[in-house]
Structure formats: C-alpha cells, structure tokens
Amino acid sequence: MVPAARLPVPLAVRPPPPHGPRPIASLRPLLGSPCIYATLRPAAAPLVLTRRGAKEHATISADAPAKVIDGKLVAKQVREEIAVEVARMKDAIGVVPGLAVILVGSRKDSQTYVRNKKKACEAVGIQSFEANLPEDSSEEEVIKHIASFNSDPSVHGILVQLPLPRHMNDENILNAVGIEKDVDGFHPLNIGRLAMQGRDPFFVPCTPKGCMELLHRHGVEIKGKRAVVIGRSNIVGMPAALLLQKANATVSIVHSQTKNPEEITRQADIVIAAVGVANLVRGNWIKPGAAIIDVGINPVDDPESPRGYRLVGDVCYEEASKVAGAITPVPGGVGPMTIAMLLANTLESAKRIHNFK
Ligand code: NAD
C-alpha cells in the first residue's frame, strides 16, 4: 500500500480566477491525513525575538520541532521602527510621508484591505490619501487620479487596489504610477531592475519583501543556500525568486508544470510557497532543518469555526513543522508582513525624495 504521505495531494484547489474570491476548499477529502489535524489545531507558541530579530541560525536538528517564525511579532517590531523614523523625519525636516490608495468599485474585501491600510498608516504617523471611484469609471479617469497623485508632493507612495474591474486593463493602469512612487513595486521597470545584476529597484513588492525580512530577522543564512520557490506569480513567486537570487541563493522555481516537485523541494534549505493550494507541500517534501515561508492563504470548510471556514497555508503545517528548522504559521506568518512592508516602502520613498538619511 502506498503510505499516506506519498499519496497525491488530496486537497487540490484549482488556481483561482484572476478576479474574484478564491474558492473555499473542503476539509472532508483530507480525513485520515494529519493535515486535517493541522488545520484544526492552534499554532505552537510564538518565538520571542530580540529587537532586530533572533540571530541564531534556523538550521537545527530534525528531531526538534520547528521554530515558529512569528510574522505578527516581526510586523509589530517593523511598525514600531517605522513610527520612530516617521517622527524623526517630521521633527528634522517637517515632512510627513504620505500614501495614496486608489480603489475602484465597491468590493467588500477590497474596501476592508483599504481600510486596514489606512489604519496601519495612521498608527505609524503616515498620512493617507484615498480616491474612491465608481465601478463603471473609465481607465482614463483612474489614470487621471494617478497622475494627480504622481504630481502631489505630499504623496510619496501610490497604490492601486487590485483587482480592478474587468473592463480595465491592469497593465495600463499600473504603468501610469510613477516609478519613484510605485510602493507596490509592480511597475515593469521596478521588476526589471530587480531582475538585473548591478541594478536595484526603487521598490520591492511587499509580500516577497516581507518573506525576505522574516528570513533575515530570524538569522536564516541565504548566501550559497539552495532555495525553492513554489509558484511564479508576478506579485509573489517571481519576485521572491529574484530576491533570493539577489541574496546569492541558488534558486529553483516549481510551478504547475513542474515534474517531481517534491524531489526538487526536498533539496531546498529555504522554501517559499506561494501557490494558493491548501496543504500542497507535505512533510516528505521538506529537507530536515529547512526554513519554510508559507505565503498561501486558503479558506477551507470548517464546521467548528463560527465562520464555517478557516484559513490554512500551502504547506501542511502539522507535517512540515516536524521536519523543518523554522516555519511560518498561517495565519500569523507572512500575512501581517505585507502591510508592514507597504509602510516601510512609503517611508523609504519619502526619505529618498527628500534625501533624508
Ligand atoms: P497566483 O494564482 O497568481 O499564482 C499561483 C502560482 O502557483 C502560479 O504561478 C501557478 O503556476 C502556481 N501553481 C498552481 N498550482 C500549482 C501546483 N500544483 N504546484 C506548483 N505550482 C502551482 O497566486 P498568488 O497571487 O501568487 O498567491 C499565492 C497564494 O499566496 C494565495 O494563497 C494567496 O492568497 C496568497 N497571498 C498571500 C499574501 C499575503 O500577504 N500573505 C499576498 C499575496 C498572496
């Protein structure tokens, strides 16, 4: 009989449509797998970090349970550091960093994301600006708002909340954001600079930047290590692979057409999973002692939860945490880092524009 851990992935959620919410997977097919247990159990106690993050190396014996890379805690530290810098800048030169968010339409989830970004800005002293446009706006109207933020000296970062309505071309709109205010880092010139040797982008996309920050602050050595990124999207997988390469890792990318993904992943000292398939990465995909960053956020049915569902990552936490050296939980891993990195990019932009060190 094939051992359970070698069975094909039991819970495959089809890649989501480019717009609209991701489907909720069912836990039922997972019965009998430790992954169902993982999704119903709270994560292990968080690791307490020193101010700049624990400096010990994450490569530890496979016998010990993995250290939890606590994204909530690191994000809090990052936000506190940003608040100090924002206040220092205001005192020294009277400039307050500003972030403008453009929201088109009235999707509830997008409204929540925008509200959260605004709250996060307020908490660290960053000024926020908002343009709320109706669903049936034209591309020209959106671009007009972007242009006005491009030329507004109190705005240092511009973010267009995605997804945009279907009648709009994302590329046309994202390309209109001035590269020096592109705090999401999605402008092709920013991505191009990220890919090139000897060049640096103005901004690094927030989620992959958050992944790198978690690795750095947990003292995970990257130079010369083997890294595998699972997923190659423009917003997470591809820039994460470029960042790991820039940090001198030897990088492989596993995607939907990759043969033997588990064999390739098993060679990695560092794994970043950004797929959107619940519990895809099983314990036997993981090299003992590896550092695992799980970007995936997947809703799965959970009748015991008041909401009827709960969130799990792309990595089967229960299995992986027995093999890995360090691992991010879902939720509470990469998620909180994304907004923290947006604030960091906005501060960085204001400092660069005003040449403030
Ligand atoms: P995406 O759908 O744009 O890209 C998914 C990638 O995974 C694609 O490159 C695809 O080729 C690859 N893929 C699909 N099936 C695969 C398989 N079976 N094996 C290997 N690769 C496969 O998704 P995305 O926007 O990159 O997001 C990925 C996940 O990360 C989602 O769960 C999303 O919710 C989550 N996410 C989290 C944050 C955060 O802040 N934590 C931010 C962005 C995305």
Tab-separated table of C-alpha atoms and ligand atoms in Angstrom:
chain	number	residue	atom	x	y	z
A	1	MET	CA	0.000	0.000	0.000
A	2	VAL	CA	1.207	3.497	-0.726
A	3	PRO	CA	1.994	5.330	2.526
A	4	ALA	CA	-0.361	8.251	3.178
A	5	ALA	CA	2.419	10.796	2.894
A	6	ARG	CA	3.181	9.633	-0.672
A	7	LEU	CA	-0.360	9.813	-1.945
A	8	PRO	CA	-1.115	12.508	-4.470
A	9	VAL	CA	-2.079	15.826	-2.920
A	10	PRO	CA	-5.518	15.162	-1.510
A	11	LEU	CA	-6.840	18.683	-1.424
A	12	ALA	CA	-6.189	20.424	-4.679
A	13	VAL	CA	-7.979	23.712	-5.135
A	14	ARG	CA	-7.918	24.797	-8.719
A	15	PRO	CA	-5.946	28.016	-9.274
A	16	PRO	CA	-8.383	30.865	-8.683
A	17	PRO	CA	-9.846	33.017	-11.416
A	18	PRO	CA	-7.866	36.224	-11.945
A	19	HIS	CA	-10.687	38.226	-10.360
A	20	GLY	CA	-12.995	37.350	-7.517
A	21	PRO	CA	-12.570	35.411	-4.309
A	22	ARG	CA	-10.734	32.126	-4.124
A	23	PRO	CA	-12.906	29.010	-3.790
A	24	ILE	CA	-13.309	27.502	-0.366
A	25	ALA	CA	-11.834	24.024	-0.294
A	26	SER	CA	-13.397	21.242	1.653
A	27	LEU	CA	-11.602	19.561	4.526
A	28	ARG	CA	-13.530	16.372	4.005
A	29	PRO	CA	-11.198	14.778	1.442
A	30	LEU	CA	-8.404	15.206	3.965
A	31	LEU	CA	-9.916	12.920	6.588
A	32	GLY	CA	-7.239	10.468	7.640
A	33	SER	CA	-4.411	12.875	6.821
A	34	PRO	CA	-2.522	14.681	9.582
A	35	CYS	CA	-3.262	17.851	7.642
A	36	ILE	CA	-6.833	17.913	8.865
A	37	TYR	CA	-5.443	17.869	12.383
A	38	ALA	CA	-3.061	20.672	11.495
A	39	THR	CA	-5.871	22.870	10.283
A	40	LEU	CA	-7.902	22.399	13.430
A	41	ARG	CA	-5.151	22.934	15.976
A	42	PRO	CA	-3.770	26.279	17.089
A	43	ALA	CA	-0.199	27.020	16.070
A	44	ALA	CA	2.625	26.430	18.538
A	45	ALA	CA	3.680	29.175	20.956
A	46	PRO	CA	5.335	32.116	19.176
A	47	LEU	CA	9.051	32.634	19.243
A	48	VAL	CA	10.166	35.659	21.246
A	49	LEU	CA	12.609	37.752	19.291
A	50	THR	CA	15.218	40.279	20.237
A	51	ARG	CA	14.761	43.818	18.858
A	52	ARG	CA	16.415	43.139	15.486
A	53	GLY	CA	15.223	39.518	15.473
A	54	ALA	CA	16.769	36.346	16.831
A	55	LYS	CA	20.275	35.960	15.482
A	56	GLU	CA	20.643	32.214	15.869
A	57	HIS	CA	20.602	30.156	12.697
A	58	ALA	CA	17.409	28.352	11.893
A	59	THR	CA	19.084	25.172	10.633
A	60	ILE	CA	18.536	22.815	13.518
A	61	SER	CA	18.131	19.118	14.153
A	62	ALA	CA	15.158	17.456	12.516
A	63	ASP	CA	14.295	15.849	15.843
A	64	ALA	CA	13.332	19.189	17.403
A	65	PRO	CA	10.041	20.787	16.370
A	66	ALA	CA	10.446	23.720	14.004
A	67	LYS	CA	10.798	27.201	15.398
A	68	VAL	CA	7.756	29.276	14.627
A	69	ILE	CA	8.573	32.344	12.567
A	70	ASP	CA	6.099	34.742	14.128
A	71	GLY	CA	5.101	37.246	11.453
A	72	LYS	CA	2.730	39.105	13.757
A	73	LEU	CA	5.541	39.833	16.168
A	74	VAL	CA	8.053	40.807	13.485
A	75	ALA	CA	5.465	43.036	11.759
A	76	LYS	CA	4.817	44.780	15.076
A	77	GLN	CA	8.545	45.421	15.512
A	78	VAL	CA	8.776	46.756	11.955
A	79	ARG	CA	5.812	49.095	12.516
A	80	GLU	CA	7.355	50.384	15.734
A	81	GLU	CA	10.646	51.079	13.943
A	82	ILE	CA	8.763	52.884	11.163
A	83	ALA	CA	6.852	55.052	13.663
A	84	VAL	CA	10.162	56.152	15.209
A	85	GLU	CA	11.596	57.054	11.801
A	86	VAL	CA	8.433	58.893	10.683
A	87	ALA	CA	8.570	61.022	13.850
A	88	ARG	CA	12.311	61.672	13.404
A	89	MET	CA	11.740	62.833	9.824
A	90	LYS	CA	8.858	65.094	10.796
A	91	ASP	CA	10.920	66.666	13.595
A	92	ALA	CA	14.011	67.114	11.448
A	93	ILE	CA	12.596	68.404	8.137
A	94	GLY	CA	8.852	68.784	8.704
A	95	VAL	CA	7.928	66.155	6.119
A	96	VAL	CA	5.267	63.524	6.804
A	97	PRO	CA	5.325	60.500	4.459
A	98	GLY	CA	2.071	60.094	2.509
A	99	LEU	CA	0.422	57.067	0.896
A	100	ALA	CA	-2.393	57.375	-1.658
A	101	VAL	CA	-4.711	54.438	-2.286
A	102	ILE	CA	-6.975	54.240	-5.310
A	103	LEU	CA	-9.998	51.994	-5.000
A	104	VAL	CA	-12.241	51.380	-7.984
A	105	GLY	CA	-15.625	49.785	-7.311
A	106	SER	CA	-17.196	48.567	-4.091
A	107	ARG	CA	-15.869	45.051	-3.458
A	108	LYS	CA	-16.221	44.409	0.264
A	109	ASP	CA	-12.844	42.621	0.549
A	110	SER	CA	-11.044	45.464	-1.255
A	111	GLN	CA	-12.759	48.030	0.972
A	112	THR	CA	-11.560	46.085	4.026
A	113	TYR	CA	-7.968	45.942	2.702
A	114	VAL	CA	-8.015	49.683	2.005
A	115	ARG	CA	-9.447	50.432	5.463
A	116	ASN	CA	-6.730	48.267	7.070
A	117	LYS	CA	-4.007	50.049	5.123
A	118	LYS	CA	-5.379	53.411	6.181
A	119	LYS	CA	-5.481	52.340	9.849
A	120	ALA	CA	-1.928	50.978	9.620
A	121	CYS	CA	-0.745	54.308	8.151
A	122	GLU	CA	-2.413	56.289	10.938
A	123	ALA	CA	-0.851	54.069	13.611
A	124	VAL	CA	2.693	54.902	12.457
A	125	GLY	CA	2.045	58.558	11.592
A	126	ILE	CA	1.958	58.175	7.785
A	127	GLN	CA	-0.616	60.407	6.114
A	128	SER	CA	-3.116	58.581	3.920
A	129	PHE	CA	-4.989	59.802	0.874
A	130	GLU	CA	-7.809	57.974	-0.806
A	131	ALA	CA	-9.562	58.098	-4.152
A	132	ASN	CA	-12.754	56.029	-4.289
A	133	LEU	CA	-14.029	55.706	-7.830
A	134	PRO	CA	-17.225	54.042	-9.026
A	135	GLU	CA	-17.113	50.584	-10.606
A	136	ASP	CA	-18.037	51.979	-14.045
A	137	SER	CA	-15.193	54.534	-14.140
A	138	SER	CA	-13.149	54.604	-17.294
A	139	GLU	CA	-9.431	53.783	-17.441
A	140	GLU	CA	-8.810	57.437	-18.303
A	141	GLU	CA	-10.490	58.592	-15.089
A	142	VAL	CA	-8.377	56.251	-12.977
A	143	ILE	CA	-5.223	57.340	-14.790
A	144	LYS	CA	-6.177	60.998	-14.222
A	145	HIS	CA	-6.272	60.358	-10.454
A	146	ILE	CA	-2.956	58.540	-10.598
A	147	ALA	CA	-1.438	61.478	-12.490
A	148	SER	CA	-2.650	63.915	-9.868
A	149	PHE	CA	-1.082	61.805	-7.084
A	150	ASN	CA	2.095	61.487	-9.171
A	151	SER	CA	2.492	65.256	-9.112
A	152	ASP	CA	1.369	65.808	-5.499
A	153	PRO	CA	4.464	66.451	-3.343
A	154	SER	CA	2.715	65.281	-0.145
A	155	VAL	CA	2.184	61.819	-1.693
A	156	HIS	CA	5.238	59.549	-1.612
A	157	GLY	CA	3.568	56.250	-2.442
A	158	ILE	CA	0.660	55.306	-4.730
A	159	LEU	CA	-1.174	52.030	-4.568
A	160	VAL	CA	-3.939	50.844	-6.859
A	161	GLN	CA	-6.056	48.279	-5.028
A	162	LEU	CA	-6.379	45.095	-7.086
A	163	PRO	CA	-8.362	43.501	-8.580
A	164	LEU	CA	-9.596	46.237	-10.876
A	165	PRO	CA	-12.996	45.923	-12.586
A	166	ARG	CA	-12.933	43.540	-15.541
A	167	HIS	CA	-13.305	46.250	-18.177
A	168	MET	CA	-9.949	47.756	-17.171
A	169	ASN	CA	-6.504	46.774	-18.306
A	170	ASP	CA	-4.359	46.335	-15.175
A	171	GLU	CA	-1.182	46.910	-17.136
A	172	ASN	CA	-2.230	50.310	-18.496
A	173	ILE	CA	-3.211	51.435	-15.030
A	174	LEU	CA	-0.219	50.103	-13.105
A	175	ASN	CA	2.135	51.549	-15.703
A	176	ALA	CA	0.694	55.014	-15.021
A	177	VAL	CA	2.043	55.008	-11.443
A	178	GLY	CA	5.309	56.967	-11.346
A	179	ILE	CA	8.145	54.500	-10.796
A	180	GLU	CA	9.515	56.590	-7.898
A	181	LYS	CA	6.123	56.311	-6.091
A	182	ASP	CA	5.348	52.687	-7.013
A	183	VAL	CA	5.344	51.389	-3.414
A	184	ASP	CA	3.714	48.109	-4.529
A	185	GLY	CA	6.761	47.512	-6.736
A	186	PHE	CA	4.607	46.181	-9.615
A	187	HIS	CA	5.819	48.621	-12.290
A	188	PRO	CA	7.658	46.660	-15.008
A	189	LEU	CA	10.702	48.922	-14.574
A	190	ASN	CA	10.876	48.057	-10.885
A	191	ILE	CA	10.602	44.338	-11.668
A	192	GLY	CA	13.176	44.717	-14.469
A	193	ARG	CA	15.647	46.379	-12.118
A	194	LEU	CA	15.040	43.645	-9.556
A	195	ALA	CA	15.965	41.061	-12.181
A	196	MET	CA	19.150	42.788	-13.374
A	197	GLN	CA	22.609	42.384	-11.917
A	198	GLY	CA	24.059	45.602	-10.548
A	199	ARG	CA	20.700	47.424	-10.556
A	200	ASP	CA	18.266	47.934	-7.742
A	201	PRO	CA	14.547	48.581	-7.972
A	202	PHE	CA	13.045	51.652	-6.364
A	203	PHE	CA	10.694	49.302	-4.512
A	204	VAL	CA	10.400	45.590	-3.895
A	205	PRO	CA	6.852	44.105	-3.952
A	206	CYS	CA	5.551	43.960	-0.378
A	207	THR	CA	4.752	40.262	0.135
A	208	PRO	CA	8.090	38.867	-1.149
A	209	LYS	CA	9.897	41.673	0.687
A	210	GLY	CA	8.077	40.512	3.846
A	211	CYS	CA	9.259	36.922	3.220
A	212	MET	CA	12.883	38.098	2.990
A	213	GLU	CA	12.529	40.236	6.107
A	214	LEU	CA	11.275	37.211	8.049
A	215	LEU	CA	14.269	35.162	6.878
A	216	HIS	CA	16.727	37.958	7.714
A	217	ARG	CA	15.276	38.706	11.132
A	218	HIS	CA	15.360	35.031	12.043
A	219	GLY	CA	19.024	34.794	11.096
A	220	VAL	CA	18.395	32.321	8.266
A	221	GLU	CA	21.525	32.233	6.128
A	222	ILE	CA	20.691	32.706	2.425
A	223	LYS	CA	24.040	33.125	0.645
A	224	GLY	CA	25.110	29.887	-1.050
A	225	LYS	CA	21.986	28.008	0.098
A	226	ARG	CA	19.545	26.153	-2.126
A	227	ALA	CA	16.149	27.820	-2.274
A	228	VAL	CA	12.941	26.649	-3.915
A	229	VAL	CA	10.064	28.984	-4.667
A	230	ILE	CA	6.780	27.236	-5.378
A	231	GLY	CA	4.587	29.439	-7.584
A	232	ARG	CA	5.692	32.044	-10.134
A	233	SER	CA	3.073	34.802	-9.990
A	234	ASN	CA	4.089	38.367	-10.795
A	235	ILE	CA	3.214	39.565	-7.312
A	236	VAL	CA	4.760	36.860	-5.119
A	237	GLY	CA	6.575	33.842	-6.598
A	238	MET	CA	8.569	35.510	-9.366
A	239	PRO	CA	9.836	38.498	-7.325
A	240	ALA	CA	10.547	36.178	-4.351
A	241	ALA	CA	12.783	34.050	-6.595
A	242	LEU	CA	14.566	37.171	-7.880
A	243	LEU	CA	15.135	38.416	-4.337
A	244	LEU	CA	16.568	35.091	-3.174
A	245	GLN	CA	18.866	35.104	-6.185
A	246	LYS	CA	19.974	38.668	-5.430
A	247	ALA	CA	20.770	37.447	-1.914
A	248	ASN	CA	23.050	34.806	-3.535
A	249	ALA	CA	20.930	31.699	-3.035
A	250	THR	CA	20.799	29.056	-5.774
A	251	VAL	CA	17.156	29.214	-6.756
A	252	SER	CA	14.752	26.780	-8.408
A	253	ILE	CA	11.175	27.634	-9.273
A	254	VAL	CA	8.495	24.965	-9.001
A	255	HIS	CA	5.247	25.662	-10.861
A	256	SER	CA	2.138	23.905	-12.080
A	257	GLN	CA	4.005	22.198	-14.954
A	258	THR	CA	6.983	21.023	-12.859
A	259	LYS	CA	7.617	17.289	-12.773
A	260	ASN	CA	8.517	15.794	-9.381
A	261	PRO	CA	8.024	18.999	-7.385
A	262	GLU	CA	8.558	17.122	-4.135
A	263	GLU	CA	12.017	15.911	-5.204
A	264	ILE	CA	13.116	19.434	-6.134
A	265	THR	CA	11.636	20.945	-2.983
A	266	ARG	CA	13.359	18.330	-0.827
A	267	GLN	CA	16.741	19.741	-1.866
A	268	ALA	CA	15.956	23.196	-0.537
A	269	ASP	CA	17.379	24.819	2.580
A	270	ILE	CA	14.776	27.548	2.098
A	271	VAL	CA	11.265	27.095	0.694
A	272	ILE	CA	8.876	29.901	-0.178
A	273	ALA	CA	5.442	28.507	-1.073
A	274	ALA	CA	3.079	30.872	-2.907
A	275	VAL	CA	0.601	28.731	-4.781
A	276	GLY	CA	-2.917	29.019	-3.395
A	277	VAL	CA	-3.423	25.254	-2.963
A	278	ALA	CA	-4.222	24.234	0.609
A	279	ASN	CA	-1.658	21.865	2.179
A	280	LEU	CA	0.102	21.177	-1.134
A	281	VAL	CA	3.543	20.836	0.448
A	282	ARG	CA	3.682	17.731	2.607
A	283	GLY	CA	6.178	16.805	5.293
A	284	ASN	CA	8.055	14.451	2.978
A	285	TRP	CA	8.742	17.330	0.532
A	286	ILE	CA	10.907	19.024	3.129
A	287	LYS	CA	14.607	18.721	3.847
A	288	PRO	CA	15.232	18.314	7.579
A	289	GLY	CA	16.109	21.670	9.117
A	290	ALA	CA	14.880	23.768	6.169
A	291	ALA	CA	13.309	27.211	6.676
A	292	ILE	CA	9.746	27.330	5.321
A	293	ILE	CA	7.908	30.520	4.423
A	294	ASP	CA	4.264	29.796	3.660
A	295	VAL	CA	2.617	32.631	1.737
A	296	GLY	CA	-0.583	30.754	0.878
A	297	ILE	CA	-3.878	31.822	2.399
A	298	ASN	CA	-6.541	29.254	1.605
A	299	PRO	CA	-10.020	29.075	3.092
A	300	VAL	CA	-11.137	25.523	3.854
A	301	ASP	CA	-14.517	24.378	5.222
A	302	ASP	CA	-14.550	24.085	8.972
A	303	PRO	CA	-17.950	23.478	10.527
A	304	GLU	CA	-16.443	24.013	14.001
A	305	SER	CA	-15.442	27.567	13.205
A	306	PRO	CA	-18.091	30.286	13.708
A	307	ARG	CA	-17.425	31.488	10.154
A	308	GLY	CA	-17.786	27.966	8.741
A	309	TYR	CA	-14.264	28.043	7.366
A	310	ARG	CA	-10.711	28.612	8.447
A	311	LEU	CA	-7.504	29.654	6.740
A	312	VAL	CA	-4.638	27.287	6.004
A	313	GLY	CA	-1.418	27.696	4.074
A	314	ASP	CA	0.090	25.936	1.076
A	315	VAL	CA	2.202	23.864	3.456
A	316	CYS	CA	0.805	21.087	5.636
A	317	TYR	CA	1.875	22.712	8.889
A	318	GLU	CA	1.411	19.668	11.093
A	319	GLU	CA	3.733	17.524	8.964
A	320	ALA	CA	6.199	20.221	7.963
A	321	SER	CA	6.755	21.554	11.468
A	322	LYS	CA	8.113	18.134	12.492
A	323	VAL	CA	10.785	18.228	9.783
A	324	ALA	CA	11.609	21.893	9.167
A	325	GLY	CA	14.012	24.015	11.195
A	326	ALA	CA	11.736	27.042	11.109
A	327	ILE	CA	8.290	27.683	9.668
A	328	THR	CA	5.716	30.457	9.350
A	329	PRO	CA	2.192	29.693	10.560
A	330	VAL	CA	-0.960	30.595	8.612
A	331	PRO	CA	-2.443	32.879	9.705
A	332	GLY	CA	0.123	34.990	11.547
A	333	GLY	CA	3.132	34.425	9.298
A	334	VAL	CA	3.602	36.304	6.034
A	335	GLY	CA	0.167	38.000	6.100
A	336	PRO	CA	0.931	40.684	8.707
A	337	MET	CA	4.259	41.431	6.996
A	338	THR	CA	2.668	42.612	3.751
A	339	ILE	CA	1.139	45.815	5.167
A	340	ALA	CA	4.237	46.426	7.320
A	341	MET	CA	6.361	46.347	4.130
A	342	LEU	CA	3.975	48.750	2.397
A	343	LEU	CA	4.568	51.214	5.228
A	344	ALA	CA	8.315	50.572	5.000
A	345	ASN	CA	8.250	51.275	1.242
A	346	THR	CA	6.298	54.515	1.785
A	347	LEU	CA	8.799	55.720	4.396
A	348	GLU	CA	11.708	54.708	2.137
A	349	SER	CA	10.149	56.684	-0.717
A	350	ALA	CA	9.694	59.840	1.371
A	351	LYS	CA	13.291	59.569	2.604
A	352	ARG	CA	14.601	59.146	-0.950
A	353	ILE	CA	12.535	62.008	-2.390
A	354	HIS	CA	13.682	64.364	0.403
A	355	ASN	CA	17.195	62.928	0.584
A	356	PHE	CA	16.703	62.266	4.297
A	357	LYS	CA	19.130	59.776	5.821
B	1	NAD	P1	-1.479	33.091	-8.317
B	1	NAD	O1	-2.695	32.252	-8.506
B	1	NAD	O2	-1.342	34.357	-9.049
B	1	NAD	O3	-0.203	32.208	-8.623
B	1	NAD	C1	-0.097	30.892	-8.180
B	1	NAD	C2	1.139	30.260	-8.763
B	1	NAD	O4	1.197	28.912	-8.313
B	1	NAD	C3	1.166	30.229	-10.277
B	1	NAD	O5	2.434	30.647	-10.702
B	1	NAD	C4	0.965	28.752	-10.641
B	1	NAD	O6	1.753	28.359	-11.750
B	1	NAD	C5	1.489	28.058	-9.405
B	1	NAD	N1	0.811	26.777	-9.183
B	1	NAD	C6	-0.501	26.479	-9.310
B	1	NAD	N2	-0.717	25.196	-8.987
B	1	NAD	C7	0.472	24.664	-8.655
B	1	NAD	C8	0.908	23.393	-8.234
B	1	NAD	N3	0.052	22.384	-8.073
B	1	NAD	N4	2.212	23.209	-7.980
B	1	NAD	C9	3.110	24.227	-8.115
B	1	NAD	N5	2.747	25.470	-8.501
B	1	NAD	C10	1.454	25.680	-8.775
B	1	NAD	O7	-1.402	33.309	-6.732
B	1	NAD	P2	-0.580	34.421	-5.898
B	1	NAD	O8	-1.243	35.725	-6.035
B	1	NAD	O9	0.877	34.290	-6.142
B	1	NAD	O10	-0.913	33.900	-4.421
B	1	NAD	C11	-0.465	32.626	-3.972
B	1	NAD	C12	-1.025	32.390	-2.574
B	1	NAD	O11	-0.489	33.390	-1.703
B	1	NAD	C13	-2.535	32.521	-2.443
B	1	NAD	O12	-2.996	31.608	-1.465
B	1	NAD	C14	-2.747	33.937	-1.958
B	1	NAD	O13	-3.948	34.091	-1.208
B	1	NAD	C15	-1.537	34.102	-1.074
B	1	NAD	N6	-1.088	35.500	-0.922
B	1	NAD	C16	-0.809	35.906	0.332
B	1	NAD	C17	-0.362	37.196	0.542
B	1	NAD	C18	-0.031	37.632	1.944
B	1	NAD	O14	0.040	38.805	2.213
B	1	NAD	N7	0.235	36.692	2.845
B	1	NAD	C19	-0.191	38.078	-0.520
B	1	NAD	C20	-0.441	37.621	-1.808
B	1	NAD	C21	-0.889	36.314	-1.998
